[in-house]
């Protein structure tokens, strides 16, 4: 999981994540009752469960509960750009020599400030398509409506996030879901 922990993903009155953020992470966890490993990073690529460093956590009830608890208490603000977190997850957790590994990345965010073409080219290098056209890493994303204010403004960071994640998910075999409400 890559979670944007910037201010726009938090309730300004409490400083905590919007309830919808925690709810969507919980929903994805619940969809996959058994997996081989799990990890959570913020958008800057910091491991949210600090004790785990650069390795996969085993999929236990305790670790799932720890992830949920860590998100509720996480007070470090990241930049509003999930790309460093995605790169970090791939570079630190993917095992390209393990041909059986099928890694899934789930991005939860609302903004992107860079250039999509650069990101798409880099992700293509980090997660190339095999001879069959499939990739060893599937990238999915959830977009939150916190930054979409000016629908036709091309500089809007919320629209840039939605457009980037839509393309990334399409190319990397995943799905992009844009939420309408918090």
PDB file of N, CA, C and O in Angstrom, residues 87-124:
ATOM      1  N   UNK A  87       7.904   4.090  -6.513  1.00  0.00           N
ATOM      2  CA  UNK A  87       9.273   3.709  -6.872  1.00  0.00           C
ATOM      3  C   UNK A  87       9.948   2.959  -5.733  1.00  0.00           C
ATOM      4  O   UNK A  87      10.621   1.951  -5.944  1.00  0.00           O
ATOM      5  N   UNK A  88       9.793   3.475  -4.517  1.00  0.00           N
ATOM      6  CA  UNK A  88      10.405   2.837  -3.348  1.00  0.00           C
ATOM      7  C   UNK A  88       9.871   1.422  -3.153  1.00  0.00           C
ATOM      8  O   UNK A  88      10.629   0.495  -2.876  1.00  0.00           O
ATOM      9  N   UNK A  89       8.563   1.245  -3.274  1.00  0.00           N
ATOM     10  CA  UNK A  89       7.967  -0.083  -3.111  1.00  0.00           C
ATOM     11  C   UNK A  89       8.551  -1.060  -4.126  1.00  0.00           C
ATOM     12  O   UNK A  89       8.908  -2.195  -3.787  1.00  0.00           O
ATOM     13  N   UNK A  90       8.658  -0.620  -5.360  1.00  0.00           N
ATOM     14  CA  UNK A  90       9.202  -1.497  -6.399  1.00  0.00           C
ATOM     15  C   UNK A  90      10.670  -1.794  -6.134  1.00  0.00           C
ATOM     16  O   UNK A  90      11.104  -2.949  -6.164  1.00  0.00           O
ATOM     17  N   UNK A  91      11.454  -0.756  -5.862  1.00  0.00           N
ATOM     18  CA  UNK A  91      12.899  -0.943  -5.668  1.00  0.00           C
ATOM     19  C   UNK A  91      13.242  -1.743  -4.421  1.00  0.00           C
ATOM     20  O   UNK A  91      14.202  -2.502  -4.410  1.00  0.00           O
ATOM     21  N   UNK A  92      12.463  -1.590  -3.357  1.00  0.00           N
ATOM     22  CA  UNK A  92      12.796  -2.248  -2.094  1.00  0.00           C
ATOM     23  C   UNK A  92      12.112  -3.584  -1.883  1.00  0.00           C
ATOM     24  O   UNK A  92      12.618  -4.428  -1.155  1.00  0.00           O
ATOM     25  N   UNK A  93      10.937  -3.778  -2.488  1.00  0.00           N
ATOM     26  CA  UNK A  93      10.154  -4.965  -2.158  1.00  0.00           C
ATOM     27  C   UNK A  93      10.004  -5.967  -3.303  1.00  0.00           C
ATOM     28  O   UNK A  93       9.784  -7.147  -3.049  1.00  0.00           O
ATOM     29  N   UNK A  94      10.109  -5.498  -4.529  1.00  0.00           N
ATOM     30  CA  UNK A  94       9.938  -6.429  -5.648  1.00  0.00           C
ATOM     31  C   UNK A  94      11.190  -7.303  -5.796  1.00  0.00           C
ATOM     32  O   UNK A  94      12.306  -6.836  -5.618  1.00  0.00           O
ATOM     33  N   UNK A  95      10.955  -8.559  -6.098  1.00  0.00           N
ATOM     34  CA  UNK A  95      12.046  -9.519  -6.288  1.00  0.00           C
ATOM     35  C   UNK A  95      12.007 -10.007  -7.733  1.00  0.00           C
ATOM     36  O   UNK A  95      11.413 -11.041  -8.037  1.00  0.00           O
ATOM     37  N   UNK A  96      12.654  -9.274  -8.654  1.00  0.00           N
ATOM     38  CA  UNK A  96      12.544  -9.626 -10.074  1.00  0.00           C
ATOM     39  C   UNK A  96      13.072 -11.017 -10.419  1.00  0.00           C
ATOM     40  O   UNK A  96      12.619 -11.632 -11.374  1.00  0.00           O
ATOM     41  N   UNK A  97      13.991 -11.536  -9.609  1.00  0.00           N
ATOM     42  CA  UNK A  97      14.510 -12.882  -9.868  1.00  0.00           C
ATOM     43  C   UNK A  97      13.517 -13.976  -9.471  1.00  0.00           C
ATOM     44  O   UNK A  97      13.629 -15.114  -9.894  1.00  0.00           O
ATOM     45  N   UNK A  98      12.534 -13.628  -8.678  1.00  0.00           N
ATOM     46  CA  UNK A  98      11.494 -14.558  -8.264  1.00  0.00           C
ATOM     47  C   UNK A  98      10.379 -14.521  -9.311  1.00  0.00           C
ATOM     48  O   UNK A  98       9.485 -13.684  -9.259  1.00  0.00           O
ATOM     49  N   UNK A  99      10.447 -15.430 -10.258  1.00  0.00           N
ATOM     50  CA  UNK A  99       9.508 -15.431 -11.378  1.00  0.00           C
ATOM     51  C   UNK A  99       8.078 -15.758 -10.952  1.00  0.00           C
ATOM     52  O   UNK A  99       7.141 -15.515 -11.697  1.00  0.00           O
ATOM     53  N   UNK A 100       7.902 -16.307  -9.757  1.00  0.00           N
ATOM     54  CA  UNK A 100       6.570 -16.630  -9.256  1.00  0.00           C
ATOM     55  C   UNK A 100       5.911 -15.449  -8.542  1.00  0.00           C
ATOM     56  O   UNK A 100       4.725 -15.485  -8.243  1.00  0.00           O
ATOM     57  N   UNK A 101       6.705 -14.411  -8.246  1.00  0.00           N
ATOM     58  CA  UNK A 101       6.179 -13.281  -7.492  1.00  0.00           C
ATOM     59  C   UNK A 101       5.201 -12.470  -8.336  1.00  0.00           C
ATOM     60  O   UNK A 101       5.497 -12.087  -9.449  1.00  0.00           O
ATOM     61  N   UNK A 102       4.044 -12.229  -7.778  1.00  0.00           N
ATOM     62  CA  UNK A 102       3.049 -11.348  -8.379  1.00  0.00           C
ATOM     63  C   UNK A 102       2.741 -10.290  -7.324  1.00  0.00           C
ATOM     64  O   UNK A 102       2.066 -10.567  -6.341  1.00  0.00           O
ATOM     65  N   UNK A 103       3.282  -9.111  -7.514  1.00  0.00           N
ATOM     66  CA  UNK A 103       3.155  -8.035  -6.533  1.00  0.00           C
ATOM     67  C   UNK A 103       2.018  -7.107  -6.934  1.00  0.00           C
ATOM     68  O   UNK A 103       1.863  -6.778  -8.105  1.00  0.00           O
ATOM     69  N   UNK A 104       1.233  -6.697  -5.967  1.00  0.00           N
ATOM     70  CA  UNK A 104       0.175  -5.728  -6.189  1.00  0.00           C
ATOM     71  C   UNK A 104       0.453  -4.466  -5.399  1.00  0.00           C
ATOM     72  O   UNK A 104       0.774  -4.544  -4.218  1.00  0.00           O
ATOM     73  N   UNK A 105       0.377  -3.342  -6.047  1.00  0.00           N
ATOM     74  CA  UNK A 105       0.532  -2.046  -5.389  1.00  0.00           C
ATOM     75  C   UNK A 105      -0.830  -1.361  -5.416  1.00  0.00           C
ATOM     76  O   UNK A 105      -1.499  -1.318  -6.446  1.00  0.00           O
ATOM     77  N   UNK A 106      -1.218  -0.821  -4.265  1.00  0.00           N
ATOM     78  CA  UNK A 106      -2.464  -0.069  -4.139  1.00  0.00           C
ATOM     79  C   UNK A 106      -2.103   1.325  -3.668  1.00  0.00           C
ATOM     80  O   UNK A 106      -1.534   1.492  -2.590  1.00  0.00           O
ATOM     81  N   UNK A 107      -2.430   2.321  -4.485  1.00  0.00           N
ATOM     82  CA  UNK A 107      -2.117   3.712  -4.195  1.00  0.00           C
ATOM     83  C   UNK A 107      -3.399   4.411  -3.747  1.00  0.00           C
ATOM     84  O   UNK A 107      -4.434   4.303  -4.398  1.00  0.00           O
ATOM     85  N   UNK A 108      -3.308   5.145  -2.636  1.00  0.00           N
ATOM     86  CA  UNK A 108      -4.430   5.916  -2.105  1.00  0.00           C
ATOM     87  C   UNK A 108      -3.977   7.375  -2.063  1.00  0.00           C
ATOM     88  O   UNK A 108      -3.083   7.713  -1.295  1.00  0.00           O
ATOM     89  N   UNK A 109      -4.559   8.216  -2.902  1.00  0.00           N
ATOM     90  CA  UNK A 109      -4.108   9.595  -2.946  1.00  0.00           C
ATOM     91  C   UNK A 109      -5.085  10.520  -3.624  1.00  0.00           C
ATOM     92  O   UNK A 109      -6.189  10.123  -4.019  1.00  0.00           O
ATOM     93  N   UNK A 110      -4.628  11.772  -3.798  1.00  0.00           N
ATOM     94  CA  UNK A 110      -5.496  12.770  -4.403  1.00  0.00           C
ATOM     95  C   UNK A 110      -4.774  13.774  -5.280  1.00  0.00           C
ATOM     96  O   UNK A 110      -5.418  14.551  -5.977  1.00  0.00           O
ATOM     97  N   UNK A 111      -3.452  13.799  -5.262  1.00  0.00           N
ATOM     98  CA  UNK A 111      -2.743  14.813  -6.027  1.00  0.00           C
ATOM     99  C   UNK A 111      -1.473  14.252  -6.662  1.00  0.00           C
ATOM    100  O   UNK A 111      -0.869  13.310  -6.159  1.00  0.00           O
ATOM    101  N   UNK A 112      -1.077  14.898  -7.755  1.00  0.00           N
ATOM    102  CA  UNK A 112       0.185  14.612  -8.427  1.00  0.00           C
ATOM    103  C   UNK A 112       0.697  15.923  -8.988  1.00  0.00           C
ATOM    104  O   UNK A 112      -0.074  16.694  -9.576  1.00  0.00           O
ATOM    105  N   UNK A 113       1.975  16.186  -8.820  1.00  0.00           N
ATOM    106  CA  UNK A 113       2.528  17.478  -9.219  1.00  0.00           C
ATOM    107  C   UNK A 113       3.583  17.381 -10.310  1.00  0.00           C
ATOM    108  O   UNK A 113       4.088  18.391 -10.747  1.00  0.00           O
ATOM    109  N   UNK A 114       3.918  16.194 -10.740  1.00  0.00           N
ATOM    110  CA  UNK A 114       4.990  16.034 -11.725  1.00  0.00           C
ATOM    111  C   UNK A 114       4.489  15.961 -13.149  1.00  0.00           C
ATOM    112  O   UNK A 114       3.427  16.474 -13.493  1.00  0.00           O
ATOM    113  N   UNK A 115       5.293  15.283 -13.976  1.00  0.00           N
ATOM    114  CA  UNK A 115       4.983  15.094 -15.389  1.00  0.00           C
ATOM    115  C   UNK A 115       4.699  13.625 -15.633  1.00  0.00           C
ATOM    116  O   UNK A 115       5.546  12.766 -15.366  1.00  0.00           O
ATOM    117  N   UNK A 116       3.536  13.328 -16.153  1.00  0.00           N
ATOM    118  CA  UNK A 116       3.096  11.941 -16.322  1.00  0.00           C
ATOM    119  C   UNK A 116       4.010  11.141 -17.235  1.00  0.00           C
ATOM    120  O   UNK A 116       4.322   9.985 -16.941  1.00  0.00           O
ATOM    121  N   UNK A 117       4.461  11.709 -18.338  1.00  0.00           N
ATOM    122  CA  UNK A 117       5.285  10.957 -19.286  1.00  0.00           C
ATOM    123  C   UNK A 117       6.556  10.419 -18.636  1.00  0.00           C
ATOM    124  O   UNK A 117       6.964   9.285 -18.895  1.00  0.00           O
ATOM    125  N   UNK A 118       7.174  11.215 -17.787  1.00  0.00           N
ATOM    126  CA  UNK A 118       8.390  10.782 -17.089  1.00  0.00           C
ATOM    127  C   UNK A 118       8.085   9.582 -16.195  1.00  0.00           C
ATOM    128  O   UNK A 118       8.816   8.596 -16.172  1.00  0.00           O
ATOM    129  N   UNK A 119       6.988   9.659 -15.470  1.00  0.00           N
ATOM    130  CA  UNK A 119       6.592   8.580 -14.565  1.00  0.00           C
ATOM    131  C   UNK A 119       6.267   7.311 -15.348  1.00  0.00           C
ATOM    132  O   UNK A 119       6.712   6.217 -14.989  1.00  0.00           O
ATOM    133  N   UNK A 120       5.522   7.450 -16.422  1.00  0.00           N
ATOM    134  CA  UNK A 120       5.146   6.278 -17.224  1.00  0.00           C
ATOM    135  C   UNK A 120       6.371   5.583 -17.809  1.00  0.00           C
ATOM    136  O   UNK A 120       6.456   4.348 -17.797  1.00  0.00           O
ATOM    137  N   UNK A 121       7.335   6.350 -18.287  1.00  0.00           N
ATOM    138  CA  UNK A 121       8.571   5.746 -18.825  1.00  0.00           C
ATOM    139  C   UNK A 121       9.359   5.037 -17.733  1.00  0.00           C
ATOM    140  O   UNK A 121       9.858   3.929 -17.922  1.00  0.00           O
ATOM    141  N   UNK A 122       9.482   5.663 -16.565  1.00  0.00           N
ATOM    142  CA  UNK A 122      10.235   5.050 -15.462  1.00  0.00           C
ATOM    143  C   UNK A 122       9.544   3.776 -14.972  1.00  0.00           C
ATOM    144  O   UNK A 122      10.207   2.769 -14.710  1.00  0.00           O
ATOM    145  N   UNK A 123       8.241   3.802 -14.850  1.00  0.00           N
ATOM    146  CA  UNK A 123       7.521   2.606 -14.413  1.00  0.00           C
ATOM    147  C   UNK A 123       7.635   1.481 -15.442  1.00  0.00           C
ATOM    148  O   UNK A 123       7.706   0.306 -15.081  1.00  0.00           O
ATOM    149  N   UNK A 124       7.685   1.840 -16.715  1.00  0.00           N
ATOM    150  CA  UNK A 124       7.866   0.830 -17.751  1.00  0.00           C
ATOM    151  C   UNK A 124       9.235   0.161 -17.622  1.00  0.00           C
ATOM    152  O   UNK A 124       9.382  -1.034 -17.854  1.00  0.00           O
TER     153      UNK A 124
END
